[in-house]
mmCIF file of C-alpha atoms in Angstrom:
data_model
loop_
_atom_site.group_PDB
_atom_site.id
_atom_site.type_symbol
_atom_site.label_atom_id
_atom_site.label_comp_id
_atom_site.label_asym_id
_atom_site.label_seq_id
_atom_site.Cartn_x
_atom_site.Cartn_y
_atom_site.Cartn_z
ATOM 1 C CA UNK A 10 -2.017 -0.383 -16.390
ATOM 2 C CA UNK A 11 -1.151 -3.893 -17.585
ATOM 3 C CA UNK A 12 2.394 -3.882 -15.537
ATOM 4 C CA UNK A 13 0.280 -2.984 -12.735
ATOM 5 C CA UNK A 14 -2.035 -5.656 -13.139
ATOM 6 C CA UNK A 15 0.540 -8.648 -14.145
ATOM 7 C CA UNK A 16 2.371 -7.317 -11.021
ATOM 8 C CA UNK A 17 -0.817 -7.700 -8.618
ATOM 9 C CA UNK A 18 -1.784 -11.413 -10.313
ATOM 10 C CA UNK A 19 2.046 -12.061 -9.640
ATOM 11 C CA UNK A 20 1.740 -11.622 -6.293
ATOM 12 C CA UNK A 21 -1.782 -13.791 -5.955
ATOM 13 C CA UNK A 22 -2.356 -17.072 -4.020
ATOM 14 C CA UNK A 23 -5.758 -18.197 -2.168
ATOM 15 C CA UNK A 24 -5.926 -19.448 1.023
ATOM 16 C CA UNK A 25 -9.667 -20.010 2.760
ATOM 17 C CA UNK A 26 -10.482 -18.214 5.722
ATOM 18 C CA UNK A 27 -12.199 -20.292 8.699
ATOM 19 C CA UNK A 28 -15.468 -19.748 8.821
ATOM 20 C CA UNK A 29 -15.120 -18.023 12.525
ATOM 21 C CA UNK A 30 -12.443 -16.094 11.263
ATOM 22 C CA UNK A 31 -14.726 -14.843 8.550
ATOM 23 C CA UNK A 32 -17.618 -14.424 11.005
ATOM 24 C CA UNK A 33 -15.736 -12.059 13.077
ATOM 25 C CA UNK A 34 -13.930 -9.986 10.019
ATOM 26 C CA UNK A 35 -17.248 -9.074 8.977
ATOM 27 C CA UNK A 36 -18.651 -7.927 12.146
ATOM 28 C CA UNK A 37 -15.555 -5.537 11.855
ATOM 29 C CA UNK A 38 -16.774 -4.825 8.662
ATOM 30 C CA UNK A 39 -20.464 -4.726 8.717
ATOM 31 C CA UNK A 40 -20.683 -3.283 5.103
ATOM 32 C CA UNK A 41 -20.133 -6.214 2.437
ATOM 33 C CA UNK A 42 -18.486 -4.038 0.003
ATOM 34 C CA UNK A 43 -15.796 -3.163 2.485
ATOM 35 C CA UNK A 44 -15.420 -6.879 3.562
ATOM 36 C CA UNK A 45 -15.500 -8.243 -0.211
ATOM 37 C CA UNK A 46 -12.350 -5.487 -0.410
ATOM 38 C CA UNK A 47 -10.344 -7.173 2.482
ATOM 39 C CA UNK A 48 -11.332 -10.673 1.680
ATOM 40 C CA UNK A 49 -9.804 -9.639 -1.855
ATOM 41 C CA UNK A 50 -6.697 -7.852 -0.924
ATOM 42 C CA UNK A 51 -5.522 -10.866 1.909
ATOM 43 C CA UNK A 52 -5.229 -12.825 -1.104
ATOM 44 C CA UNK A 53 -2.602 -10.843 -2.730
ATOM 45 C CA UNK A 54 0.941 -10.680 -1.523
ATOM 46 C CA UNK A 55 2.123 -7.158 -0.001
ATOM 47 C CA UNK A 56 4.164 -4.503 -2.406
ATOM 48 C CA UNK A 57 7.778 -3.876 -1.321
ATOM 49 C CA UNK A 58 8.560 -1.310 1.111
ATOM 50 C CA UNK A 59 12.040 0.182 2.670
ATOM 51 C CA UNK A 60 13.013 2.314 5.232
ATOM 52 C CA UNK A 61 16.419 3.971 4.973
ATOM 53 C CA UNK A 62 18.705 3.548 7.688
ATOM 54 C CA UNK A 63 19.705 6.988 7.817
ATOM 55 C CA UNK A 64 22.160 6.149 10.262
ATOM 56 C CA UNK A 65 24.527 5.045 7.373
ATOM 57 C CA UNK A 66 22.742 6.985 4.257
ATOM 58 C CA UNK A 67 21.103 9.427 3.685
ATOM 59 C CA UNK A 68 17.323 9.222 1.566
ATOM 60 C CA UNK A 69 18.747 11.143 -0.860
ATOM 61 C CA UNK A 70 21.611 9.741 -1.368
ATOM 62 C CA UNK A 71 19.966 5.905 -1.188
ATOM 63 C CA UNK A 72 17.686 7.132 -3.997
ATOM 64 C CA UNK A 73 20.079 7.490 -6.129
ATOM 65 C CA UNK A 74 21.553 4.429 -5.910
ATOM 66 C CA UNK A 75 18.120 2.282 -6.446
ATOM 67 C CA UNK A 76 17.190 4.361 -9.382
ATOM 68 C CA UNK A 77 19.695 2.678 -11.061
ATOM 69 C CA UNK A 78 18.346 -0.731 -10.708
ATOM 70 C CA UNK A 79 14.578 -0.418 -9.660
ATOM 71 C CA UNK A 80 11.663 2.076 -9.643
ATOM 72 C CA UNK A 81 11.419 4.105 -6.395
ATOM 73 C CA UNK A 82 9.117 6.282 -5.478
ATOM 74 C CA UNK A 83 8.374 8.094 -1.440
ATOM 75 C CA UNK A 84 5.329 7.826 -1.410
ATOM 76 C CA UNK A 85 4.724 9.628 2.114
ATOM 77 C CA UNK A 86 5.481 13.504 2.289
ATOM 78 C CA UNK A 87 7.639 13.832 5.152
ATOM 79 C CA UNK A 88 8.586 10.801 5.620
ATOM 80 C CA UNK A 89 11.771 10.753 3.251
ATOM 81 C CA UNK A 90 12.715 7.492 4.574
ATOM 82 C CA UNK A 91 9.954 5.274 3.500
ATOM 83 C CA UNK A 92 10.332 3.997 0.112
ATOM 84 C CA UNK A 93 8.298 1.884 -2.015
ATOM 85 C CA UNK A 94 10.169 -0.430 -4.774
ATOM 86 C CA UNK A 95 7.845 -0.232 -7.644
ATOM 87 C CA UNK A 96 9.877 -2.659 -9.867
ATOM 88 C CA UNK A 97 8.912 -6.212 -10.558
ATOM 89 C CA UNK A 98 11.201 -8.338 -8.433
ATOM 90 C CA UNK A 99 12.717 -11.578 -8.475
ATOM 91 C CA UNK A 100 12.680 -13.625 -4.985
ATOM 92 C CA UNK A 101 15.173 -12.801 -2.679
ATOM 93 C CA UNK A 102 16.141 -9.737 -4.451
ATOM 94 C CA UNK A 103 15.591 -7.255 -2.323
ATOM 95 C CA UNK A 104 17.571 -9.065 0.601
ATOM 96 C CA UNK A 105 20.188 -9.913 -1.437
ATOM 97 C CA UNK A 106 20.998 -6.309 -2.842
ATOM 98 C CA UNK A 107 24.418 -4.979 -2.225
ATOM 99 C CA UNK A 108 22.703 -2.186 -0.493
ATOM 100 C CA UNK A 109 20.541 -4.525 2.173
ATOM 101 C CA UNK A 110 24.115 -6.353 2.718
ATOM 102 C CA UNK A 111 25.847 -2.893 3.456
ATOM 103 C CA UNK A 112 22.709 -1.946 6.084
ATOM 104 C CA UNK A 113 21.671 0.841 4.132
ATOM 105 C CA UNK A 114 18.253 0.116 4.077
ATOM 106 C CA UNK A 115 15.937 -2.359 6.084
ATOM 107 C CA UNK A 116 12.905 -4.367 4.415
ATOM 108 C CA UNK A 117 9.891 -3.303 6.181
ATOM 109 C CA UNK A 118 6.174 -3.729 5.407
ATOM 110 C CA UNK A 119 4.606 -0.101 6.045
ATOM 111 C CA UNK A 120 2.410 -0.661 8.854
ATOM 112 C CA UNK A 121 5.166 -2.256 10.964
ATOM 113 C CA UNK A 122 6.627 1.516 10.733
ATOM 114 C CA UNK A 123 3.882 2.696 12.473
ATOM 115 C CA UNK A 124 4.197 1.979 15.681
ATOM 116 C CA UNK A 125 7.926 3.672 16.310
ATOM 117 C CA UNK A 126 6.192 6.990 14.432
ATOM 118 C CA UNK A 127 3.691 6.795 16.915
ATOM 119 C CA UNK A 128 6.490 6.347 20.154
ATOM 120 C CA UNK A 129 8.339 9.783 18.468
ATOM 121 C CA UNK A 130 11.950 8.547 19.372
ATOM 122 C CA UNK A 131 13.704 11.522 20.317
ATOM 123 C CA UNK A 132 17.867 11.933 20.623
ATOM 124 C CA UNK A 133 18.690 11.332 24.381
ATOM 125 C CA UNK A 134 15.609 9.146 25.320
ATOM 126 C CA UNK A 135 16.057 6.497 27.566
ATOM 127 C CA UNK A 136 13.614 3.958 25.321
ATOM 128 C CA UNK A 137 12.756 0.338 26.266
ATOM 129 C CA UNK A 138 12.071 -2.386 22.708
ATOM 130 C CA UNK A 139 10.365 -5.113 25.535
ATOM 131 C CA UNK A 140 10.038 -7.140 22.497
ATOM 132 C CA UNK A 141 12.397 -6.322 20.100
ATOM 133 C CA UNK A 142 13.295 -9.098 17.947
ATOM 134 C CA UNK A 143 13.613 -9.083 14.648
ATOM 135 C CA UNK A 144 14.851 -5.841 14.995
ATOM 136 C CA UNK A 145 12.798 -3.693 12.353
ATOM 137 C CA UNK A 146 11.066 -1.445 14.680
ATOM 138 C CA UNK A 147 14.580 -1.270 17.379
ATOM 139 C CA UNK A 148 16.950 0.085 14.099
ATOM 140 C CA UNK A 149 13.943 2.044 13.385
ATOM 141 C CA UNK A 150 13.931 3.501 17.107
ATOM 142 C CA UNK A 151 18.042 4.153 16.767
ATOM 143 C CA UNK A 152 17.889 5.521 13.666
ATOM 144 C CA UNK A 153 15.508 8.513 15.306
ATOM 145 C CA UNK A 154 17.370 8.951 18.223
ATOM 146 C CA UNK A 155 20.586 9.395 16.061
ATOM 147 C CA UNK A 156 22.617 6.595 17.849
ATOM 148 C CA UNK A 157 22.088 8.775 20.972
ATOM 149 C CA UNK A 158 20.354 8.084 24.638
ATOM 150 C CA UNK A 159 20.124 4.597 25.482
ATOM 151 C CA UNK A 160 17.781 1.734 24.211
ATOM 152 C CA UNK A 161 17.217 -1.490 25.752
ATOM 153 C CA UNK A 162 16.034 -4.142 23.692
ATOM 154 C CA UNK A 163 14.758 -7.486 24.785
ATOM 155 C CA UNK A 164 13.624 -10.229 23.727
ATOM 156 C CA UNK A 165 12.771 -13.806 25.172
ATOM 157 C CA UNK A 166 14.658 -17.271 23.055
ATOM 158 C CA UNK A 167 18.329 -17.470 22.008
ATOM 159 C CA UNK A 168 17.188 -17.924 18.168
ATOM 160 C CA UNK A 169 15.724 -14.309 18.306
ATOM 161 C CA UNK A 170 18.525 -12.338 20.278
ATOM 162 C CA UNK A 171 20.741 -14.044 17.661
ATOM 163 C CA UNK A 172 18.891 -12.086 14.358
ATOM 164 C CA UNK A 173 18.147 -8.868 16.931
ATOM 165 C CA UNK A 174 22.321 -8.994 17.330
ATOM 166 C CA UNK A 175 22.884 -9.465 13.500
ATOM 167 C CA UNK A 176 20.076 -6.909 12.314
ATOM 168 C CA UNK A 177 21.554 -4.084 14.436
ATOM 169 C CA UNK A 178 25.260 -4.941 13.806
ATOM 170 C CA UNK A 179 24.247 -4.723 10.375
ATOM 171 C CA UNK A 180 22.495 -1.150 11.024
ATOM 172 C CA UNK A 181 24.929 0.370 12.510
ATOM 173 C CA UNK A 182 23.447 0.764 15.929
ATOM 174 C CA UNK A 183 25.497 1.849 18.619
ATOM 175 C CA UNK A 184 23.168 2.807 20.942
ATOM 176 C CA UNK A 185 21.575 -0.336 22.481
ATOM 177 C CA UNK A 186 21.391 -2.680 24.528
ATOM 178 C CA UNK A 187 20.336 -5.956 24.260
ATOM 179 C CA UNK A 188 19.100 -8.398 26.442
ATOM 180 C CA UNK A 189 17.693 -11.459 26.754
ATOM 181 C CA UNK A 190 14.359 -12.359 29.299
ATOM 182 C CA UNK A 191 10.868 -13.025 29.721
ATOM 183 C CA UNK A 192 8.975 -9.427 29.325
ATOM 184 C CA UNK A 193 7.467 -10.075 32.579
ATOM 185 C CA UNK A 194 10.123 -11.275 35.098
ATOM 186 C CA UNK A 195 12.364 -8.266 33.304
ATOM 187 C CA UNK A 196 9.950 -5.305 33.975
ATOM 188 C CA UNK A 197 9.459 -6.869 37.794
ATOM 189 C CA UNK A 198 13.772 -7.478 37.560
ATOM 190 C CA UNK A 199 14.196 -3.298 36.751
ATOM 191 C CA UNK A 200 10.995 -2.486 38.935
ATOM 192 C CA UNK A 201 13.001 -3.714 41.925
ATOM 193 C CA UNK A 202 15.927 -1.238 40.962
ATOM 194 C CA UNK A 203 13.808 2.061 40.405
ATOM 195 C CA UNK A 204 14.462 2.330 36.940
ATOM 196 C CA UNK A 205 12.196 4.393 34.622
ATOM 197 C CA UNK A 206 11.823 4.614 30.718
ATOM 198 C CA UNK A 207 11.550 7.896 28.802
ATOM 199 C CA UNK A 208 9.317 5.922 26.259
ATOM 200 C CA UNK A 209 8.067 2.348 25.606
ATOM 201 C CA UNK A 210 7.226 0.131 22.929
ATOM 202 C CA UNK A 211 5.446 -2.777 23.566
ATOM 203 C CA UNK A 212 4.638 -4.361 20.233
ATOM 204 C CA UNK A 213 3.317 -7.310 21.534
ATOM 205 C CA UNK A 214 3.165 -10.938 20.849
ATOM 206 C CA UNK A 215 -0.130 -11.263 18.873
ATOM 207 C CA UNK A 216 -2.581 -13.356 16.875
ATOM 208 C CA UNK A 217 -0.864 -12.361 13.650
ATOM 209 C CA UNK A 218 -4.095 -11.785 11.796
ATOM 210 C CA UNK A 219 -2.678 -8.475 10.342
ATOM 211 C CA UNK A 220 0.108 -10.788 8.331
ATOM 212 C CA UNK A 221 -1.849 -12.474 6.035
ATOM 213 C CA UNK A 222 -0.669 -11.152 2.681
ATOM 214 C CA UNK A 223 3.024 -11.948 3.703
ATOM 215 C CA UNK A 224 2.033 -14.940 5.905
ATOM 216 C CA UNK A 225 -0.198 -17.109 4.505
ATOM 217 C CA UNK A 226 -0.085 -19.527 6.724
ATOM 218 C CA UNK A 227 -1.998 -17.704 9.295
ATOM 219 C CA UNK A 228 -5.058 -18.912 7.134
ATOM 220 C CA UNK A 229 -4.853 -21.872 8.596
ATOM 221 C CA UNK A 230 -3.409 -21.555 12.048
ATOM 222 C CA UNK A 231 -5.421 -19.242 13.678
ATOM 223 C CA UNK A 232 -7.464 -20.173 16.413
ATOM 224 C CA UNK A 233 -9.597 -18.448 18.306
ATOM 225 C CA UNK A 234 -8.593 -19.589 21.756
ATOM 226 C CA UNK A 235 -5.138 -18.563 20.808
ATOM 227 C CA UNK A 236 -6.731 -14.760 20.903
ATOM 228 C CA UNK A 237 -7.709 -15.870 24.037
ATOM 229 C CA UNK A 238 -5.216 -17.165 25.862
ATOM 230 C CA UNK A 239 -2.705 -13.770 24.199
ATOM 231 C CA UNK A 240 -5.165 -11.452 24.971
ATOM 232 C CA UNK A 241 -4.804 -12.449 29.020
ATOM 233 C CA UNK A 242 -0.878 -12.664 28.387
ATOM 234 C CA UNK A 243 -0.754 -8.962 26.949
ATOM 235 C CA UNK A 244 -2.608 -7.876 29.398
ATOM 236 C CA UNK A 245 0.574 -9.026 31.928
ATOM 237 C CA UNK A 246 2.841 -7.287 29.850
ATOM 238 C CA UNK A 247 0.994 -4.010 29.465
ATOM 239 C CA UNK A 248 0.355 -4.131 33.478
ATOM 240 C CA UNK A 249 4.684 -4.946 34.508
ATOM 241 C CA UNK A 250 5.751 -2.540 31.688
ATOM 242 C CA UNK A 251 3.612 0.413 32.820
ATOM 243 C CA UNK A 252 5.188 0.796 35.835
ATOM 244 C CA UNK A 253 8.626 1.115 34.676
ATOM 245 C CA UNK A 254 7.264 4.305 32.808
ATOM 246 C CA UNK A 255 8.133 8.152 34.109
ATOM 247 C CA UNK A 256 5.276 10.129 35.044
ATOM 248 C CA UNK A 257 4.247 12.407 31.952
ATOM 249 C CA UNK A 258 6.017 8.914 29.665
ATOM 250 C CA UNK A 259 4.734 7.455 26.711
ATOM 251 C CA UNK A 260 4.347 3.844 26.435
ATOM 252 C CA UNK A 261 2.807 2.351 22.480
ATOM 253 C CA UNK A 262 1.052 -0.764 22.099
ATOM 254 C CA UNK A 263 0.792 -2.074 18.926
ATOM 255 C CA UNK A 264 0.187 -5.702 16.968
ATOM 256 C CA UNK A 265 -0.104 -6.766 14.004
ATOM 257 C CA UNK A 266 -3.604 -7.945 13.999
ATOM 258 C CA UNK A 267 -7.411 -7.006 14.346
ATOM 259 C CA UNK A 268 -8.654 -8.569 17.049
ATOM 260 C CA UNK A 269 -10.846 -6.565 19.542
ATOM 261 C CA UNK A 270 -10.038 -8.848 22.224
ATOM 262 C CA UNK A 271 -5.895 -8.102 21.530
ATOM 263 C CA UNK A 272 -6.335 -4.282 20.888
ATOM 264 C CA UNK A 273 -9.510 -2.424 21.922
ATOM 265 C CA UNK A 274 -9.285 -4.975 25.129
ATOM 266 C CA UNK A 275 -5.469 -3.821 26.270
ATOM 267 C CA UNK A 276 -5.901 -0.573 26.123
ATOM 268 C CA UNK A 277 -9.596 -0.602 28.180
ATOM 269 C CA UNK A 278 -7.757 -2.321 30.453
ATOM 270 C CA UNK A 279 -5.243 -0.260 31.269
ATOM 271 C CA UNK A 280 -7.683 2.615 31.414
ATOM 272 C CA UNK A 281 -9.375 1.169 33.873
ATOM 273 C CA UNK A 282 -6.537 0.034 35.830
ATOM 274 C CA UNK A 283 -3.913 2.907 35.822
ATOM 275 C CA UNK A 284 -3.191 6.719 35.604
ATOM 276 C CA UNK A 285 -3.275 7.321 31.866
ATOM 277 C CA UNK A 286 -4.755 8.989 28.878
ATOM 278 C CA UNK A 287 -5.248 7.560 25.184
ATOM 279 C CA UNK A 288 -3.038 10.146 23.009
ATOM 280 C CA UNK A 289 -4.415 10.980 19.349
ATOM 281 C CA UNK A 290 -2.007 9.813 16.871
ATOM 282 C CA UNK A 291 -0.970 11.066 13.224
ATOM 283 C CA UNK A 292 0.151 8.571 10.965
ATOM 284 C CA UNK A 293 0.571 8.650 7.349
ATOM 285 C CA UNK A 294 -1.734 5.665 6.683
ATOM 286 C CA UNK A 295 -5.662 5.913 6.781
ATOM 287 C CA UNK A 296 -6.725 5.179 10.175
ATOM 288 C CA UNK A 297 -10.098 3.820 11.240
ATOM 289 C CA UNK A 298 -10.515 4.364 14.886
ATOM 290 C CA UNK A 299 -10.299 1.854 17.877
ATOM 291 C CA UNK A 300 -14.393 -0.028 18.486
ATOM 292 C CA UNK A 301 -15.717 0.501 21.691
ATOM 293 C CA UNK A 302 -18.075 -2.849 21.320
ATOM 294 C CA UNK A 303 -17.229 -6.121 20.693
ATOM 295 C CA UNK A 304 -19.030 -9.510 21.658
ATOM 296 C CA UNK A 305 -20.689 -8.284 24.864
ATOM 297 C CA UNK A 306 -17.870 -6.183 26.067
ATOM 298 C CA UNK A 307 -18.107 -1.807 25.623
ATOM 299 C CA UNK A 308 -14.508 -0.050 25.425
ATOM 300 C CA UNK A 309 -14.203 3.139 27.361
ATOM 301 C CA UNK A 310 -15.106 5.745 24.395
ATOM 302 C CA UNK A 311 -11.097 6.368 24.528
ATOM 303 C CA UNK A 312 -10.076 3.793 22.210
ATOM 304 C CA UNK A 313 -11.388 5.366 19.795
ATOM 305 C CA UNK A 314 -8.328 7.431 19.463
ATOM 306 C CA UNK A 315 -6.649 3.945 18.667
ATOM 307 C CA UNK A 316 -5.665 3.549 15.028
ATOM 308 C CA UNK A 317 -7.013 0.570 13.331
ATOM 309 C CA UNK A 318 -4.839 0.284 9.906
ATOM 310 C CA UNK A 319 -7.002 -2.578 7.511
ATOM 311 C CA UNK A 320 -5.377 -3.727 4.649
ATOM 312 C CA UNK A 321 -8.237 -2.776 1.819
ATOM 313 C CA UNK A 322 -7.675 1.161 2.744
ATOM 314 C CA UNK A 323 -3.844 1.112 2.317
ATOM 315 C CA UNK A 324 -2.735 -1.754 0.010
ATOM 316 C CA UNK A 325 -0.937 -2.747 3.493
ATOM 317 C CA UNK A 326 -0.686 -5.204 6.211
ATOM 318 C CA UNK A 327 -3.578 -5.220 9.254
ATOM 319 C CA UNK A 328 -2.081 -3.392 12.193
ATOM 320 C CA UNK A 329 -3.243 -1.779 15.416
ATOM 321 C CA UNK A 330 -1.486 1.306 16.894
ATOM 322 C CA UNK A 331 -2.480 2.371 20.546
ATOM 323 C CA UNK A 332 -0.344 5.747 22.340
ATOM 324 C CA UNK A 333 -0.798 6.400 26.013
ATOM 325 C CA UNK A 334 0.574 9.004 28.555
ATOM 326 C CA UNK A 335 1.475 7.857 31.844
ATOM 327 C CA UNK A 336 -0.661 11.096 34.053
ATOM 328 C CA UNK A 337 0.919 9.944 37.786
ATOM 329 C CA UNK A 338 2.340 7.760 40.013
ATOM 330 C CA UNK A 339 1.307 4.224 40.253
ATOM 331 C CA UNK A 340 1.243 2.710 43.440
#
């Protein structure tokens, strides 16, 4: 109990929320018990998850070689490849292992694993990353489809594509593709050609509210009219990257925060706009489901099969998982 606890006040620093930020947390969290748990949690740094690259190692064998140095537990039946480093760790250290060098395992906060469980890679898909950099969730994608099929992954500025290049040399991923353009002038680029995507992921560009354990600095840049202004711009990516789905196709859109207006929003859009059905979705987190009111907006009652992941249920990050199936033709 006390290595736990020095472990949690080792990881503590306080930030102050805005008082808008704060204003629309708790209307997400109408009971004050349940906000007093979030407002708690943000303020204490995230614990130190893995995902084996199985497309060098295997779980087992990875194991093996951390138990040696750290604590290690898998914490998720099922899910061999998630690990969670229960050892006390200096900065860097985790980066800097032998192991990370070698690609045999990639540092990954659990929530951001979500999304590519909830896309299902398959061997053989034909899979589009629209915005792929870092790289955590596109080695996550290869590493399902077993270096097989083809995946494109793109990504906007130089800087990116650079660590997107290095984090799936590193990998060992064989299998994509990488390229480098604006989401939207891409999808309307491959539109023209007639090409069509097995699967999607479009984790998009967000707010970042979800990050606020590992990013601190969130605290004091967000900004309201930044939800704004990205909630209009994901709506243009969801709408260009729909159509370069096959009928009977699943696209995933996911970010890492908790804004209604970035979530809920997107996916009542494209209900409204296109051929498509909200998919229920089994992840190994606790789930709240999507809201289907916010401000003076209502949600088709669909969202609700959206996965809202808050930080106080999981000892995670924020996140926001949405799965649809593309049901016909959109003309």
């Amino acid at each position: 109990m006390l290595k736990i606890l020095f472990q949690i006040m080792s990881r503590t620093f306080k930030y102050e929320m805005k008082p808008l930020f704060e204003e629309r947390m708790r209307k997400l969290m109408p009971l004050e018990e349940d906000f007093q748990k979030f407002s708690a949690i943000v303020h204490i740094g995230p614990r130190n998850f893995i995902r084996c690259n199985n497309l060098k190692i295997s779980p087992k064998e990875l194991i093996e070689k951390l138990r040696k140095k750290w604590e290690v537990s898998q914490p998720f039946q099922g899910y061999e490849e998630i690990m969670l480093i229960e050892s006390e760790l200096k900065p860097g250290e985790l980066g800097n292992s032998l192991e990370h060098v070698l690609g045999y395992y990639y540092v990954q906060e659990i929530s951001s694993m979500l999304s590519v469980l909830a896309l299902n890679p398959e061997p053989e898909d034909l899979i589009l990353d629209l915005c792929a950099s870092p790289g955590s969730k596109t080695t996550q994608i290869a590493a399902r489809m077993q270096n097989t099929g083809t995946l494109i992954a793109n990504d906007l500025k130089m800087d990116r594509i650079k660590i997107l290049s290095s984090n799936l040399e590193k990998a060992g991923v064989t299998n994509a593709i990488i390229t480098r353009n604006d989401a939207i002038s891409f999808c309307l680029r491959l539109l023209k050609t007639n090409f069509k995507f097995d699967k999607i992921l479009l984790d998009a560009p967000c707010s970042g509210e979800g990050t606020l354990r590992s990013s601190p600095k969130t605290f004091n840049m967000w900004n309201h009219k930044v939800v704004n202004n990205l909630s209009r711009l994901q709506k243009k990516f969801f709408a260009n990257a729909i159509k370069l789905l096959k009928v009977g196709g699943t696209i995933v859109y996911s970010t890492c925060t908790h804004a209604p207006e970035e979530n809920e929003a997107i996916v009542d859009f494209a209900l409204r706009n296109f051929p498509v059905k909200v998919e229920t979705i089994s992840l190994p987190l606790k789930c709240r489901p999507g809201i289907t009111e916010w401000k003076n907006e209502t949600y088709n009652q669909e969202v609700t099969k959206c996965c809202r992941i808050y930080p106080q249920d999981n000892d995670s990050e924020g996140f926001f998982v949405s799965k649809l199936t593309l049901l016909g033709e959109i003309k």
